[in-house]
Coordinates of C-alpha atoms and ligand atoms in Angstrom, one line a residue:
X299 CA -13.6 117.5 134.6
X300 CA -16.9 115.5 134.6
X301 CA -17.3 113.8 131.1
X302 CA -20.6 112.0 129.6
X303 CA -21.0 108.9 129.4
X304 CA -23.7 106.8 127.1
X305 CA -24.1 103.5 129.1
X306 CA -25.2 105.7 132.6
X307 CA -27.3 108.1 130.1
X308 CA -29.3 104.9 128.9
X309 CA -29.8 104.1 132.7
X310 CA -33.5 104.4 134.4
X311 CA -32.8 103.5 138.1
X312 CA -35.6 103.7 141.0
X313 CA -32.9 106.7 142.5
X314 CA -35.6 109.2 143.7
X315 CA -35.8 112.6 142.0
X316 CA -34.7 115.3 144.5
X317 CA -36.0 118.9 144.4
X318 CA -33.0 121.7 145.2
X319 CA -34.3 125.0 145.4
X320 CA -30.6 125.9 146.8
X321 CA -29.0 124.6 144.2
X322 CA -28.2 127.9 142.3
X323 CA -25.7 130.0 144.4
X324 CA -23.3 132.9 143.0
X325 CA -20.8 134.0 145.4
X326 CA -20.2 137.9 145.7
X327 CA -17.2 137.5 143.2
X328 CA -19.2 136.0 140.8
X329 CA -21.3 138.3 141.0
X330 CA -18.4 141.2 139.8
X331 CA -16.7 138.6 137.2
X332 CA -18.6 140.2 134.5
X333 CA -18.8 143.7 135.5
X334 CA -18.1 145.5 132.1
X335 CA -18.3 142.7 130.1
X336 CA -20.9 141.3 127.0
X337 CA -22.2 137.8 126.5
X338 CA -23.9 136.6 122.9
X339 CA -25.9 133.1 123.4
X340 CA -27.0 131.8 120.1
X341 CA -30.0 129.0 120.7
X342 CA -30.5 126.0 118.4
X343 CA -32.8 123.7 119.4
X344 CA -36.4 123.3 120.6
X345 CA -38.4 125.3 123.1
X346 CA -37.3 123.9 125.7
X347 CA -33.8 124.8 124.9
X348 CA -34.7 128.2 124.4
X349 CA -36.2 128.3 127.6
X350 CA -32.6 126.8 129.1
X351 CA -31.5 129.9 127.2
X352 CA -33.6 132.5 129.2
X353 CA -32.0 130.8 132.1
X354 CA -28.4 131.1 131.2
X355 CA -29.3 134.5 130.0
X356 CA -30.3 135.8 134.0
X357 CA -27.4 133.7 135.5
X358 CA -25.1 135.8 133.7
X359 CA -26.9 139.2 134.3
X360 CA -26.6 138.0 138.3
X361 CA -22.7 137.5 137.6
X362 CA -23.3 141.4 136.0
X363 CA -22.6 140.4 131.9
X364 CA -24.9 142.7 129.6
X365 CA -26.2 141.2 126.6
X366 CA -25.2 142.0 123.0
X367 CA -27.1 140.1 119.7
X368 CA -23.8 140.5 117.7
X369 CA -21.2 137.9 118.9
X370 CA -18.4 139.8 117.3
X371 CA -18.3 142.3 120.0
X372 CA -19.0 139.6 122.3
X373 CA -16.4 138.9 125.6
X374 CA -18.4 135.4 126.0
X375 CA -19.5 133.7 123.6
X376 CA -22.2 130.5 124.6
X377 CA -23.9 128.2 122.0
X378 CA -26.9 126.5 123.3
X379 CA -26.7 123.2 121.3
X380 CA -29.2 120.3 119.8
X381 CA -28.4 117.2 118.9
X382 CA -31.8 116.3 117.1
X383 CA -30.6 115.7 113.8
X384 CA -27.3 115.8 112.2
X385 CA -27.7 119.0 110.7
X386 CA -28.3 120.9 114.3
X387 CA -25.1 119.6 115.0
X388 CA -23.2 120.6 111.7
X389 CA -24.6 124.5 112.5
X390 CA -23.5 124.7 115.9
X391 CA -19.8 123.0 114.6
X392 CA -20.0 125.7 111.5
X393 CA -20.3 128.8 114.2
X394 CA -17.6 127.3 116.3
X395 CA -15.2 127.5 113.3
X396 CA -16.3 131.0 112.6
X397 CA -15.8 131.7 116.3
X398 CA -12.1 130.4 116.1
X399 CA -11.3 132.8 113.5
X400 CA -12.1 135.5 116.5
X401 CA -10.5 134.1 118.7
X402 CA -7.6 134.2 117.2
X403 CA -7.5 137.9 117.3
X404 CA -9.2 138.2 120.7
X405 CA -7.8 135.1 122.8
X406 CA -9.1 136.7 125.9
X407 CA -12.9 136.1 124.7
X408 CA -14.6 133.1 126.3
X409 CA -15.9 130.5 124.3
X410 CA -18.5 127.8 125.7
X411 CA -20.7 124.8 124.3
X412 CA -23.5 123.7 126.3
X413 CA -27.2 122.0 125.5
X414 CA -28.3 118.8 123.8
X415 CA -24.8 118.5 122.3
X416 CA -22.2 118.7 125.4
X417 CA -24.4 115.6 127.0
X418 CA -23.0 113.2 123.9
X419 CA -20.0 111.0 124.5
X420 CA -19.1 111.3 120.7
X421 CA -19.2 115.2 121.0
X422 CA -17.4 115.3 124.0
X423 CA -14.2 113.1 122.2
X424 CA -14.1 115.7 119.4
X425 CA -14.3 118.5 121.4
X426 CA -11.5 117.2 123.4
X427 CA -9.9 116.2 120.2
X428 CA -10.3 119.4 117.7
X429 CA -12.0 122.3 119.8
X430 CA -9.5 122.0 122.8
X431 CA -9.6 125.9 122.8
X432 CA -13.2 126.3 123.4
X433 CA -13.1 127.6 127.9
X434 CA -16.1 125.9 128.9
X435 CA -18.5 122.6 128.4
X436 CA -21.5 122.2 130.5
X437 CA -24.5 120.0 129.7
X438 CA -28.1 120.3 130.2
X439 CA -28.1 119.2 134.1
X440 CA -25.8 121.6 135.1
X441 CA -27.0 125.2 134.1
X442 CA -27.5 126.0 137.9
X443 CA -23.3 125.7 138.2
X444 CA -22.6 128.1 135.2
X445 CA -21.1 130.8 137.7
X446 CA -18.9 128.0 139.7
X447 CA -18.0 126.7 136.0
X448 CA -16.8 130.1 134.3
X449 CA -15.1 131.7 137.6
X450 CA -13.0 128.1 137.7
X451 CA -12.4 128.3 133.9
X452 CA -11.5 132.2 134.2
X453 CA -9.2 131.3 136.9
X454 CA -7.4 128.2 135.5
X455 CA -7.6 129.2 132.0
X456 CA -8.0 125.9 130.5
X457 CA -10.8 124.4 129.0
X458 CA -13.7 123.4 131.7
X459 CA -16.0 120.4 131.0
X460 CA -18.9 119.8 133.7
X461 CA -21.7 117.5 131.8
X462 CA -23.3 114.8 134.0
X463 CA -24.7 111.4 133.2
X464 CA -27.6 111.2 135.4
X465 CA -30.8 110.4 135.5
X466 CA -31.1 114.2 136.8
X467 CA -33.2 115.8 139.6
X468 CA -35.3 119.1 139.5
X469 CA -33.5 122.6 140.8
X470 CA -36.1 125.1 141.4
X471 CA -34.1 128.3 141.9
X472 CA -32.4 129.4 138.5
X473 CA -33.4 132.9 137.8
X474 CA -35.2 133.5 134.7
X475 CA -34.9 136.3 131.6
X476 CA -37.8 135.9 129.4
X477 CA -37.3 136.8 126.1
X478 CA -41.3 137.9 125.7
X479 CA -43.7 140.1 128.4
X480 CA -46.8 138.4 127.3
X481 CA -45.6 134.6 126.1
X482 CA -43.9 132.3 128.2
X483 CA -42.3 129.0 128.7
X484 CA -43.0 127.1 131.7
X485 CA -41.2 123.0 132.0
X486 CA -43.5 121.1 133.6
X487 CA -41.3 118.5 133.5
X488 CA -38.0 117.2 132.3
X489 CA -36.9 114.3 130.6
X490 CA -38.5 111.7 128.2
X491 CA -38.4 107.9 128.9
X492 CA -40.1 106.4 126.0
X493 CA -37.0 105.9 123.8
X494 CA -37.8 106.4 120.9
X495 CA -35.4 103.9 118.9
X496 CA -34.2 107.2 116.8
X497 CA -34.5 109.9 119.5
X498 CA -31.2 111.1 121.7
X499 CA -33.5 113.1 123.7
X500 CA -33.6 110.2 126.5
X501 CA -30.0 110.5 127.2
X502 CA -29.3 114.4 126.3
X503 CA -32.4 115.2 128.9
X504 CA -32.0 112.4 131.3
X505 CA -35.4 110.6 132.9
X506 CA -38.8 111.7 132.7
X507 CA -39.3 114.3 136.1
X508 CA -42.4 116.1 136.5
X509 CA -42.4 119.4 138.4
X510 CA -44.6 119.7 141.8
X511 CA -48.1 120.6 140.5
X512 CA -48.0 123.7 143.5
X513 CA -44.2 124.8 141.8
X514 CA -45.4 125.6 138.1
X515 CA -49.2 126.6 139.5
X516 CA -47.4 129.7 141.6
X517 CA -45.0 130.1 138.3
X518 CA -47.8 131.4 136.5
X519 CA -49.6 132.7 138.9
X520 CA -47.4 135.3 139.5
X521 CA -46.9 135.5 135.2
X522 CA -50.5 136.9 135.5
X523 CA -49.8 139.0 138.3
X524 CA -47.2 140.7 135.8
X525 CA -49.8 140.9 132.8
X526 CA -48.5 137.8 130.9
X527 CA -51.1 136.2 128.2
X528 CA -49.9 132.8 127.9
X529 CA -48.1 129.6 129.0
X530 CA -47.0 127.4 127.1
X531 CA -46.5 124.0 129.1
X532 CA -43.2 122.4 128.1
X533 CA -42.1 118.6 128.2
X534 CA -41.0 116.0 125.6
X535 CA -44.0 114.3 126.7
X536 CA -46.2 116.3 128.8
X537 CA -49.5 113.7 128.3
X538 CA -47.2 111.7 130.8
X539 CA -47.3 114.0 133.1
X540 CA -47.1 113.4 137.1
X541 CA -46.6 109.5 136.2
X542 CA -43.5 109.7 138.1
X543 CA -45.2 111.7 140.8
X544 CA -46.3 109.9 144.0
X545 CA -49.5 111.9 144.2
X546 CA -52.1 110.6 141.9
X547 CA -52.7 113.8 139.5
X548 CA -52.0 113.6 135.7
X549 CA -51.6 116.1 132.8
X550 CA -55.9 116.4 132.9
X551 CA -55.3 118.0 136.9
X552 CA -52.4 120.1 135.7
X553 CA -54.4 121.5 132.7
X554 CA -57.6 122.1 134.8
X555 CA -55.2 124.2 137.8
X556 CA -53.9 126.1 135.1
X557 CA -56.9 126.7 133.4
X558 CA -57.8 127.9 137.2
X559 CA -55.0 130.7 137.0
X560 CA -57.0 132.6 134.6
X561 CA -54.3 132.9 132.4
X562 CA -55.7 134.2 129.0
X563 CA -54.3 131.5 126.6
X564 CA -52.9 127.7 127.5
X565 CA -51.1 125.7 125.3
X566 CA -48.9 122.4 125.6
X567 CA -46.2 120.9 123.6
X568 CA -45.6 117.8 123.3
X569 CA -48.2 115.6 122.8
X570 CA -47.5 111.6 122.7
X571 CA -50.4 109.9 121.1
X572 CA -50.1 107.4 123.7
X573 CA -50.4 109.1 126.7
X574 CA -53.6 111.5 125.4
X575 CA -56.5 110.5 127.5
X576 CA -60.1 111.3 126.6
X577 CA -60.2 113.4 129.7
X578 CA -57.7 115.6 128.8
X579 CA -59.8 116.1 125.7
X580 CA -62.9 117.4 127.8
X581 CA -60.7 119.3 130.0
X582 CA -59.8 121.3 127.1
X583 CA -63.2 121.7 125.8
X584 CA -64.5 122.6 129.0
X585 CA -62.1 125.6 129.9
X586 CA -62.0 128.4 126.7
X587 CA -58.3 129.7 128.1
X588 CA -57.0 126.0 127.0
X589 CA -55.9 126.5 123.5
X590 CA -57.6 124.7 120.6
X591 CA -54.0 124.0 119.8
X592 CA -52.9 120.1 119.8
X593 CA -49.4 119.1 118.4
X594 CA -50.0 115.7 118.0
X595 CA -46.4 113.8 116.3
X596 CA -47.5 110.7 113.9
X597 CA -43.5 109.9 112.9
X598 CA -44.9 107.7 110.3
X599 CA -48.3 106.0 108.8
X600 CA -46.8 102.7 108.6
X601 CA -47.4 100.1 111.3
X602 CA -44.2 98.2 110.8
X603 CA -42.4 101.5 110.8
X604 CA -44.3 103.0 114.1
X605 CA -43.3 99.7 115.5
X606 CA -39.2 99.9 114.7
X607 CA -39.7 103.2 115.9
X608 CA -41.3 102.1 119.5
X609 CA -44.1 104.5 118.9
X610 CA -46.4 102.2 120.5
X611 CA -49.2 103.1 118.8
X612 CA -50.7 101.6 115.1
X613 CA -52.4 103.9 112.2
X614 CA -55.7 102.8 113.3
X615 CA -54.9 104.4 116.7
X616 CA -53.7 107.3 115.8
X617 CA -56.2 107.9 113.3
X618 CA -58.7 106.8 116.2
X619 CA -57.5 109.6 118.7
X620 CA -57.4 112.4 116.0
X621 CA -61.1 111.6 115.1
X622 CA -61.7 112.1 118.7
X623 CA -60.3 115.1 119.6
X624 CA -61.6 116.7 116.1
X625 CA -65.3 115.6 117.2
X626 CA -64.7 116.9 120.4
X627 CA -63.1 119.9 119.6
X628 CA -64.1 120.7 115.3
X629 CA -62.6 124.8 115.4
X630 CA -59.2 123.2 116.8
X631 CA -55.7 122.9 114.7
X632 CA -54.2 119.7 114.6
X633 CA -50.2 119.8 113.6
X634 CA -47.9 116.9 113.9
X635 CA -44.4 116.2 113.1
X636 CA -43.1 113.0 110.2
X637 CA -40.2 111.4 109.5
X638 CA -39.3 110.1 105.9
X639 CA -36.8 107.7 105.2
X640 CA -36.4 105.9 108.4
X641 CA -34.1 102.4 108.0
X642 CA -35.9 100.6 105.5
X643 CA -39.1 102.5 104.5
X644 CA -40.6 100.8 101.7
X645 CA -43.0 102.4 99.0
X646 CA -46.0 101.0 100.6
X647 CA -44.7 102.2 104.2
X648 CA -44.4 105.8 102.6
X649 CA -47.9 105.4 101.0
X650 CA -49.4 104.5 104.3
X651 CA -47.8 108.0 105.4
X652 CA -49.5 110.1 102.8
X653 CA -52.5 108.2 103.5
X654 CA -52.8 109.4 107.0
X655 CA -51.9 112.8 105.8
X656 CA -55.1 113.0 103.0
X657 CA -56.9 111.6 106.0
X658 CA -56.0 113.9 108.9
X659 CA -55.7 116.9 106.7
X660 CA -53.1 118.5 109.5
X661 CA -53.0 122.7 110.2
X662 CA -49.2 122.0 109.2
X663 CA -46.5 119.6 109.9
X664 CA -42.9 119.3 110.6
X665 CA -41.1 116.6 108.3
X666 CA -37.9 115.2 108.5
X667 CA -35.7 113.0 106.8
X668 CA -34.0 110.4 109.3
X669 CA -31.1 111.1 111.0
X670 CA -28.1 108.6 112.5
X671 CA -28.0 109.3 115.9
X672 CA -25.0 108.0 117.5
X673 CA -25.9 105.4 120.4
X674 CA -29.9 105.1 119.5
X675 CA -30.9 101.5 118.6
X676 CA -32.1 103.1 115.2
X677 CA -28.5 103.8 114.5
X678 CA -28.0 100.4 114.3
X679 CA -30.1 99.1 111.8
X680 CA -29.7 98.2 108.2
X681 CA -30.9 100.9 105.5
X682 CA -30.9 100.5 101.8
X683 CA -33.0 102.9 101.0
X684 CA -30.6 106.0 98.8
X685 CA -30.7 109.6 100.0
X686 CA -32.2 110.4 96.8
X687 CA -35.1 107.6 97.6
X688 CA -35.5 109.6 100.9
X689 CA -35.0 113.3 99.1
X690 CA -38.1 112.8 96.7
X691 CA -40.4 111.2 99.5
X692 CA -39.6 114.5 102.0
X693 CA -40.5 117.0 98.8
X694 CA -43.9 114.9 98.1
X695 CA -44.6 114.7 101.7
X696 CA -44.1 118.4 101.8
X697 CA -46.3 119.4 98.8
X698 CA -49.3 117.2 100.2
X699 CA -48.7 118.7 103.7
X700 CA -48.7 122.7 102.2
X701 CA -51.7 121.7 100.2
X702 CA -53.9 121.0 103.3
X703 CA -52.2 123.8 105.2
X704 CA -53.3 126.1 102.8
X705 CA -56.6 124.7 102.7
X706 CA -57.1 124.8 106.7
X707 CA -56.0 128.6 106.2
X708 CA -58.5 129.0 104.0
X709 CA -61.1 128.0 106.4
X710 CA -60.6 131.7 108.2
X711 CA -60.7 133.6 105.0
X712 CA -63.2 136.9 106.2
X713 CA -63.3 135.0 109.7
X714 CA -63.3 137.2 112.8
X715 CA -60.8 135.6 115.6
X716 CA -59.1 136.5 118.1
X717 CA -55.3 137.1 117.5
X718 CA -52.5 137.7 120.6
X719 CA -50.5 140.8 119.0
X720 CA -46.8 140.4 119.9
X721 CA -45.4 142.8 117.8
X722 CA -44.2 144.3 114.9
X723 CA -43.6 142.0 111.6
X724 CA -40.1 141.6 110.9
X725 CA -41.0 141.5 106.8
X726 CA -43.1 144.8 107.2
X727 CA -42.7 146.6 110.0
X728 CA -46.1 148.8 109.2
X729 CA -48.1 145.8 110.0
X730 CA -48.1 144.2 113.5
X731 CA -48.3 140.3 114.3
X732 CA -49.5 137.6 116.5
X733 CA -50.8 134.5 116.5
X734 CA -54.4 132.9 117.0
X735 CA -55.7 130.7 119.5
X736 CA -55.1 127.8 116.8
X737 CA -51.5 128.9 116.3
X738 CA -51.8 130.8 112.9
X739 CA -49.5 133.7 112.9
X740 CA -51.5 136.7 111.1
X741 CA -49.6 139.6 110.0
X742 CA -52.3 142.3 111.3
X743 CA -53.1 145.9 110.5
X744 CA -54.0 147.9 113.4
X745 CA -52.9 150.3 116.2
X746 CA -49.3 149.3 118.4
X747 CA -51.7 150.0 121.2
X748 CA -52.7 146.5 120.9
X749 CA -49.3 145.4 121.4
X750 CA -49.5 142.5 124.3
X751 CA -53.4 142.2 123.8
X752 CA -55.5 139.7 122.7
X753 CA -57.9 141.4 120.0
X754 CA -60.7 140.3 117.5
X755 CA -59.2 140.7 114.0
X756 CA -61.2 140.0 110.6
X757 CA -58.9 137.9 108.3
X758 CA -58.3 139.6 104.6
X759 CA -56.0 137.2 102.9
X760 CA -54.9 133.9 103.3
X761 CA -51.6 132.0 102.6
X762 CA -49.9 128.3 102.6
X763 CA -48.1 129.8 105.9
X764 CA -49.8 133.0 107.8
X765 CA -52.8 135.3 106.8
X766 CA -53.2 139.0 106.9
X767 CA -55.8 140.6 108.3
X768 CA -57.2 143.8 110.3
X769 CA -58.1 144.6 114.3
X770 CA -61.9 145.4 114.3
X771 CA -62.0 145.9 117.8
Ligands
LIG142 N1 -41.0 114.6 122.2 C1 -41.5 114.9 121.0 C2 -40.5 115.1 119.9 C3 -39.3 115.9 120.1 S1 -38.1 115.9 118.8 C4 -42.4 113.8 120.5 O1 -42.2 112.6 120.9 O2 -43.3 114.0 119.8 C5 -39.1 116.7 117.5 C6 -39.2 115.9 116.3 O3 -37.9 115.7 115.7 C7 -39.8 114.5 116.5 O4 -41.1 114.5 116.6 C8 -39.3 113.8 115.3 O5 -40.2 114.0 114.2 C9 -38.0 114.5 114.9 N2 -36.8 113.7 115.2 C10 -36.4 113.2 116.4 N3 -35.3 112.4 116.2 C11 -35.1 112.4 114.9 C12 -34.1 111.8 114.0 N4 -33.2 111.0 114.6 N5 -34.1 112.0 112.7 C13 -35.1 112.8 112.1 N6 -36.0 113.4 112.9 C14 -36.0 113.2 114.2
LIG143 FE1 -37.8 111.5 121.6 FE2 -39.8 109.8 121.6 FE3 -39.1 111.0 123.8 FE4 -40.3 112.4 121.8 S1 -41.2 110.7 123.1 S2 -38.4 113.0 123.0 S3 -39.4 111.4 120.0 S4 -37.9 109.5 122.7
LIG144 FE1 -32.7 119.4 120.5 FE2 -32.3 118.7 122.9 FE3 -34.5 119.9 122.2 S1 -31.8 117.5 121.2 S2 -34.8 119.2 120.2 S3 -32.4 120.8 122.1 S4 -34.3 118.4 123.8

């Protein structure tokens, strides 16, 4: 049993990252142990989690499990946890009661936490605690072992917790089951060591570890061997890319190689305002695969605030940088992601808020009330400010933020762009859907033929959060 454990998550040691591309083994009885069998994984966090969840998805199709989207019929059950904000955790601890219920009448069904969650020290105590019938616990730098960790749990039938405390190092070889033939996910790194003083990311994800340039350039190489039609280039942070690298090439180089790919469409999430240099910004002007597409978090408009928060940036800066890249680049989106109600937000920090919201005008944004997270230095600190304080802030927030998202929208109204058709629309399955270049999903009318292509469509109607409109190619 390997438990986690906050003090080493905090850690950032000079220990060099190692690569493992041999990391990832399943034995030839592993390979049978679920011959016959189902797995459900439900997925509850960000991209990047999902993407752990097209991992765990091909280990256990190696190890022969077929997979079924209704856990009830399920023989092993796996949630794929974030600890983000308290209400990610309350979900995931709602299923596992709901799961109980059936495991009661199935005992034989194997029931496993892994994710965001299974790296907290508090988690880990109440699992051991309350959810000592749960098989399996394994956190987010042990994936690669899942065959090693369910054949030992199978075999001992008791519950198995593998979650290290480390500052982590890169494997290279888990198999992959994309969920889409045309999008994908690609880490190019791992980690985030700005520590945020609200964030748990820094010690669910361990230390900051970009990916050799050469690993994720072949990645996607062979993506548009297979047809794909975008990347999307995942890290917490990924403007601080290769800092940890000892050759000298940054997020600019990386977005310039895989520009080179010819891949149709790039895009990259996250953006840190203080990483964003401006020749990143002419990299992306000067290749037309690079998404107009920036996600660029603000947290919060007030300096005081931004500072408690360790953003290391001011207003003034971030307003700065957006100016720059909306100069540079006028056609792109700009979305960004706000907390309310962070420990002692006054009126006037609030106000400062909204003010760089009626100036930056975003595509759309994320908002958030502020969340306790156990172990963060935010946790720590004093807050007077009521719930209902915070409640009426996040629904003013909101109403400014839909009123410039519709009016961005508005912008394509009769608007020819081009649209990457995914699908069908799950509301109306006689229209079709994609998203732009800019990130606006577009409920389209037009052909399946143009499933998986990128086509020009003429936008009809526009709405606070998608647009409809028809394939005129
Ligand atoms: N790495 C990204 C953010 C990842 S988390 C970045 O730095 O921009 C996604 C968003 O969740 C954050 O941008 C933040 O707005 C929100 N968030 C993170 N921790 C939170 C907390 N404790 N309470 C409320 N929102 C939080
Ligand atoms: Fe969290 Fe900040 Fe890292 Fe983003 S940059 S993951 S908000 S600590
Ligand atoms: Fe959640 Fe972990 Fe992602 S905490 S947001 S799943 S990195």
């Amino acid at each position: 049993m390997l438990i986690p454990n906050l003090k080493e998550a905090q850690k950032r040691g000079k220990q060099k990252v190692l690569i493992k591309d041999r990391d990832y083994k399943v034995t030839s009885t592993q390979k049978k142990l679920g011959v016959g069998k189902k797995y459900y994984v439900k997925t509850y966090g960000c991209q990047m989690n999902e993407h752990d969840t097209e991992n765990i998805k091909a280990i256990l199709e190696d190890m022969s499990f077929t997979q079924t989207d209704n856990y009830m019929e399920a023989d092993l059950i796996l949630l794929n946890t974030c600890s983000i904000r308290e209400n990610a955790h309350n979900k995931a601890f709602g299923m596992l009661g709901r799961i109980k219920n059936l495991k009661n009448k199935r005992p034989d069904i194997i029931v496993g936490l892994c994710g965001c969650m299974a790296q907290e020290e508090v988690v880990i105590k109440e699992i051991m605690d309350k959810y000592k019938w749960l098989d399996i616990v394994f956190g987010t730098h042990n994936i690669h072992k899942l065959p090693q960790i369910l054949e030992e749990s199978i075999k001992n039938k008791k519950l198995e917790i593998e979650v290290m405390s480390i500052e982590g190092d890169i494997i290279e070889n888990v198999p992959v089951k994309r969920d889409s033939k045309y999008k994908a996910w690609i880490n190019i790194m791992y980690g985030c060591d700005k520590f945020c003083t609200y964030c748990i990311v820094p010690y669910t994800r361990g230390k900051q570890r970009s990916r050799n340039p050469k690993h994720i350039i072949k990645e996607i190489e062979d993506l548009v061997k297979d047809g794909y039609q975008e990347v999307t280039l995942l890290g917490q942070n990924v403007n601080a890319y290769g800092k940890d690298l000892e050759i000298n090439y940054g997020m600019e180089n990386l977005l310039e190689d895989v520009a080179k790919t010819n891949i149709p469409r790039i895009r990259f999430v996250t953006s840190h305002p203080w990483d964003f240099t401006d020749k990143m910004i002419e990299i992306i002007k000067k290749y037309p695969n690079i998404m107009p597409y920036i996600h660029l978090p603000l947290q919060s408009g007030s300096d005081t605030i931004l500072k408690k928060m360790g953003r290391r940036y001011t207003k003034e800066e971030y307003l700065t940088l957006f100016n720059k890249i909306k100069e540079a680049l006028p056609y792109s989106s700009i979305t960004t992601d706000i907390i309310v109600g962070f420990p002692e937000e006054t009126e006037a920090d609030f106000k400062e808020t909204l003010d760089v919201v009626n100036k930056c005008k975003f595509d759309s944004a994320f908002t958030f009330i502020f969340s306790k997270r156990e172990g963060t230095p935010a946790a720590k600190m004093v807050d007077h400010v009521s719930l209902e304080t915070k409640n009426r802030r996040l629904q003013e927030l909101n109403q400014l933020v839909n009123k410039y998202s519709k009016l961005a929208n508005d912008k394509y109204q009769d608007k020819v762009v081009p649209v990457l058709i995914e699908g069908y629309s799950e509301k109306d399955e006689s229209y079709l859907m994609g998203y732009t270049d800019t990130m606006k999903l577009v409920n389209v009318r037009g052909d399946s033929k143009y499933i998986g292509k990128i086509v020009n469509v003429k936008i009809e109607d526009v709405k606070t959060w998608s647009m409809d409109g028809v394939i005129v190619d």
